[in-house]
PDB file of C-alpha atoms in Angstrom:
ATOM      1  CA  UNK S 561      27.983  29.167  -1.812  1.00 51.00           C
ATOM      2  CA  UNK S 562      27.605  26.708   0.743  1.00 56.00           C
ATOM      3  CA  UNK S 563      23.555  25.549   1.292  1.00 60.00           C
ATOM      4  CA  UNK S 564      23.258  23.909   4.742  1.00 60.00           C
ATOM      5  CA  UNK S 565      24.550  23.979   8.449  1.00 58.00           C
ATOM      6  CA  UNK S 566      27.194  22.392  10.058  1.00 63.00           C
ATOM      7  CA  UNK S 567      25.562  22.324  13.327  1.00 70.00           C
ATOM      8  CA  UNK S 568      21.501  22.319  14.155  1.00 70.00           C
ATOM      9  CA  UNK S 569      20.127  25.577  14.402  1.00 80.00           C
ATOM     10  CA  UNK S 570      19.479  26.806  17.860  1.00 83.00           C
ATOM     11  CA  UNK S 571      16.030  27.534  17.191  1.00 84.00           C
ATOM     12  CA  UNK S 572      15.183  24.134  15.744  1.00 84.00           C
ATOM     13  CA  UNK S 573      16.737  22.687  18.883  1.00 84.00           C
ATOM     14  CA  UNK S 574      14.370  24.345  21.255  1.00 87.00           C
ATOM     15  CA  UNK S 575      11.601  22.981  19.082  1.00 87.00           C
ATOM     16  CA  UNK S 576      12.916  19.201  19.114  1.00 84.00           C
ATOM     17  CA  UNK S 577      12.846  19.846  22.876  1.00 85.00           C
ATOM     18  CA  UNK S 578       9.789  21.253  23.455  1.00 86.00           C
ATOM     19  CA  UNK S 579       7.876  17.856  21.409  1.00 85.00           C
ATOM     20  CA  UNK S 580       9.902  15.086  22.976  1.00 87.00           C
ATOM     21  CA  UNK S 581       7.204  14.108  25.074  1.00 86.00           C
ATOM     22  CA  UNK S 582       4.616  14.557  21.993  1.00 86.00           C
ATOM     23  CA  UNK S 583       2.875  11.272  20.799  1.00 85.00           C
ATOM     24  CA  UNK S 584       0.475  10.581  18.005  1.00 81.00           C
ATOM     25  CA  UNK S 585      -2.288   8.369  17.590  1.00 84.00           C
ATOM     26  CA  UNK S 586      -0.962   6.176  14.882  1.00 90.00           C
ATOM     27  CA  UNK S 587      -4.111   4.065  15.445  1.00 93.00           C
ATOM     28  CA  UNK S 588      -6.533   6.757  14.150  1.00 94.00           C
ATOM     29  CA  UNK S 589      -4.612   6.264  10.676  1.00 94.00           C
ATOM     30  CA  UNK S 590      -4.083   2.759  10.620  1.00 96.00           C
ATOM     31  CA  UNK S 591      -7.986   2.128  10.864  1.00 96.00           C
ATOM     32  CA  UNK S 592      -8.409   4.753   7.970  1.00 97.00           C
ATOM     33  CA  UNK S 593      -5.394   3.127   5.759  1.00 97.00           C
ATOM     34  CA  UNK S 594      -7.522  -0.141   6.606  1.00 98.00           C
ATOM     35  CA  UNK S 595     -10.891   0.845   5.565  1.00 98.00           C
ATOM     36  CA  UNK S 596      -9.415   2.480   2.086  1.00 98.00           C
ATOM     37  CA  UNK S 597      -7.692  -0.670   1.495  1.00 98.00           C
ATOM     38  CA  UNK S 598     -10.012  -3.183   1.850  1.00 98.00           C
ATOM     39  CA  UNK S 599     -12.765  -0.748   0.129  1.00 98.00           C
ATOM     40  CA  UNK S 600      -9.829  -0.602  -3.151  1.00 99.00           C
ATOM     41  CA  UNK S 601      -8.887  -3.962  -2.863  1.00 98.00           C
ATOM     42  CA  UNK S 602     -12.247  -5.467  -3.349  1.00 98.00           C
ATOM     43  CA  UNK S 603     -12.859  -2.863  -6.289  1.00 98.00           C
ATOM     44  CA  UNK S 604     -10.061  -4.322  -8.606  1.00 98.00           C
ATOM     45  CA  UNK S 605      -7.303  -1.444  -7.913  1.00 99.00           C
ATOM     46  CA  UNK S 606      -3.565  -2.523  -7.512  1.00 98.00           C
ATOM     47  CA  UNK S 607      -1.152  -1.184  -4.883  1.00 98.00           C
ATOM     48  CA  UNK S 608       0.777  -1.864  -1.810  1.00 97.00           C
ATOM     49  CA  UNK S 609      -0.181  -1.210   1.228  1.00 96.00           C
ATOM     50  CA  UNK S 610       1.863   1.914   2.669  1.00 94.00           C
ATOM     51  CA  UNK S 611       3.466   1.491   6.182  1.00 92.00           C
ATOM     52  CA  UNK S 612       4.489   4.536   7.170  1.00 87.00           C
ATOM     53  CA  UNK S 613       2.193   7.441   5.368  1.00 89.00           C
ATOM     54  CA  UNK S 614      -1.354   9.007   5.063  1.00 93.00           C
ATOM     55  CA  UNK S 615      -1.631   8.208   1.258  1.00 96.00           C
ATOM     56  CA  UNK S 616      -2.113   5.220  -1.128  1.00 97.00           C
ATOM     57  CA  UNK S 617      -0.395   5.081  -4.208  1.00 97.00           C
ATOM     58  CA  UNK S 618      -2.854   2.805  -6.480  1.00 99.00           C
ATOM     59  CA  UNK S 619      -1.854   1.390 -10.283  1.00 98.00           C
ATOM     60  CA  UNK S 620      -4.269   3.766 -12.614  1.00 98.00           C
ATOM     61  CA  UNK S 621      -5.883   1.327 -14.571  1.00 98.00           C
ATOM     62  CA  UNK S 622      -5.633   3.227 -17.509  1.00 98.00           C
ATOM     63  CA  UNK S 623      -2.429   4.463 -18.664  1.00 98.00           C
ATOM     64  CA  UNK S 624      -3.291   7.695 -18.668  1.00 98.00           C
ATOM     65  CA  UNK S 625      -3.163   8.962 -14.915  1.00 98.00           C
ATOM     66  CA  UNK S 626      -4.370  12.167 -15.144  1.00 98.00           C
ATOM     67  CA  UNK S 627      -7.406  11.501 -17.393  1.00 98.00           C
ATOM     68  CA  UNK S 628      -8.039   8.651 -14.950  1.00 99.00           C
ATOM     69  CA  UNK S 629      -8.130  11.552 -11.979  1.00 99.00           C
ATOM     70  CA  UNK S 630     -10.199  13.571 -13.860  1.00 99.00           C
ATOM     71  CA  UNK S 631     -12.533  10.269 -13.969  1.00 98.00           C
ATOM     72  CA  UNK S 632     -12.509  10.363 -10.391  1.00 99.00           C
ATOM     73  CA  UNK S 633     -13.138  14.109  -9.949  1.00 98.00           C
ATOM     74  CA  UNK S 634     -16.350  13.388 -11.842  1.00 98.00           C
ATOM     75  CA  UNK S 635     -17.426  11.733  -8.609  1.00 98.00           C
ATOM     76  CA  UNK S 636     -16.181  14.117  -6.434  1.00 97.00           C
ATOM     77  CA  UNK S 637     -13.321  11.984  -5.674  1.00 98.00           C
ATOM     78  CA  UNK S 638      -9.827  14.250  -5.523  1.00 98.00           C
ATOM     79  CA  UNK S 639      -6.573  12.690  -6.456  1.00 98.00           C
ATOM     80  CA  UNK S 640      -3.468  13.636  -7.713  1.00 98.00           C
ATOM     81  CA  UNK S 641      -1.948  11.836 -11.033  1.00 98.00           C
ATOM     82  CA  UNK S 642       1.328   9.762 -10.362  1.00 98.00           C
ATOM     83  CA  UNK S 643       3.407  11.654 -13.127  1.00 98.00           C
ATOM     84  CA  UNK S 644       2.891  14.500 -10.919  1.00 97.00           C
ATOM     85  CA  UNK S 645       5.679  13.127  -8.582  1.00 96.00           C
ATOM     86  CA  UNK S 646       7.470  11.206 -11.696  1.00 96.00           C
ATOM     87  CA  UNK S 647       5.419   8.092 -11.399  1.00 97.00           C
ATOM     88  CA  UNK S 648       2.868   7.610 -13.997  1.00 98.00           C
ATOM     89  CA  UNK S 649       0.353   4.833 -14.525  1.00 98.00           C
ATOM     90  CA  UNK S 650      -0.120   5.666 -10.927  1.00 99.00           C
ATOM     91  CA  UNK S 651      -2.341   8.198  -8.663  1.00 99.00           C
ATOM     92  CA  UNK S 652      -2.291   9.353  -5.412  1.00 98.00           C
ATOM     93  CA  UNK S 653      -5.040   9.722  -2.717  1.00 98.00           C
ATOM     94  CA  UNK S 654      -4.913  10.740   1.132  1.00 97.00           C
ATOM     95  CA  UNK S 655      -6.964   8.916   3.641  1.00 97.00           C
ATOM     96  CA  UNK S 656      -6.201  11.892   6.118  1.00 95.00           C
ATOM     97  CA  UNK S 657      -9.713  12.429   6.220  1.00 96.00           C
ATOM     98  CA  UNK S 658     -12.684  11.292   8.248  1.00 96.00           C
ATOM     99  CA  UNK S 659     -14.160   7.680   8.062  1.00 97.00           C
ATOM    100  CA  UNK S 660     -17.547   9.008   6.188  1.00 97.00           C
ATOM    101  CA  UNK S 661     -15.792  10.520   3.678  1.00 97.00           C
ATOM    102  CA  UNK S 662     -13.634   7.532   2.809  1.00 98.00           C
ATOM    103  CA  UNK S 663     -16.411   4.907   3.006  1.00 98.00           C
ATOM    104  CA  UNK S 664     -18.433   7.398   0.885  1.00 97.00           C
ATOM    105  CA  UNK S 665     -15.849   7.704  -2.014  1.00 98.00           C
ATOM    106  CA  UNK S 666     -15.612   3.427  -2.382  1.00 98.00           C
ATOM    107  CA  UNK S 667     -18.602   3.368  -4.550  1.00 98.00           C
ATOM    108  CA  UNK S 668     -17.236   6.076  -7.013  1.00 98.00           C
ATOM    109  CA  UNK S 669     -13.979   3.971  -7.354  1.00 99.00           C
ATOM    110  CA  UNK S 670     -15.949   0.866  -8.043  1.00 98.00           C
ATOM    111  CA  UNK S 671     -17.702   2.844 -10.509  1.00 98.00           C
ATOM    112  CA  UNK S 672     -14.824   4.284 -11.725  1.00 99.00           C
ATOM    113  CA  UNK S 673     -12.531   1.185 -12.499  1.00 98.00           C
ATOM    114  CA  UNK S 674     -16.025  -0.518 -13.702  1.00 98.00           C
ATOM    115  CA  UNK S 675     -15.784   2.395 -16.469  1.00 97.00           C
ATOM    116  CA  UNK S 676     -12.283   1.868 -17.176  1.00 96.00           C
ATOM    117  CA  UNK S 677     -12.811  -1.781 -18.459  1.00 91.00           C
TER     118      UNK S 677
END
């Protein structure tokens, strides 16, 4: 059984039309990217700066990821352990949110890497 299309479907191609003149504010998420970074960075957390997405992808720094979430979920901080998309030692966390929310979690990761040393 063949899975997939030789041509694009029709419907899809009315779609594609209908956003060509759709833009997004990039900006909006660079500024948020920024302010996570910089708050992480001076905290002590490893990672490289993404260039194209609305998530970070920081070194746990403890080898277990997903005890190191749960860490964070003590602080009402939600992440997602690395192993969870086959990378552990590492977790993931969106900056797809407002501003207030991201300056308020920088304490708790402070905390929270303070903890794991």
């Amino acid at each position: 059984r063949i899975s997939g299309f030789v041509n694009a479907p029709a419907l899809m191609q009315r779609i594609v039309a209908r956003l060509q003149d759709t833009t997004v504010e990039v900006d909006v998420y660079k500024r948020k990217r920024d302010l996570l970074c910089a708050g992480l960075g001076e905290a002590g957390y490893k990672f490289e700066k993404p260039q194209g997405a609305f998530y970070l992808f920081p070194q746990s720094p403890i080898p277990d990821d997903a005890a190191f979430v749960q860490m964070l979920l003590k602080r009402n901080i939600l992440a997602v352990p690395g192993s969870a998309f086959g990378s552990p030692g590492y977790f993931r966390i969106a900056y797809c949110v407002d501003d207030a929310t991201i300056i308020n979690s920088i304490a708790g990761f402070a905390e929270t890497i303070k903890e794991c040393r």
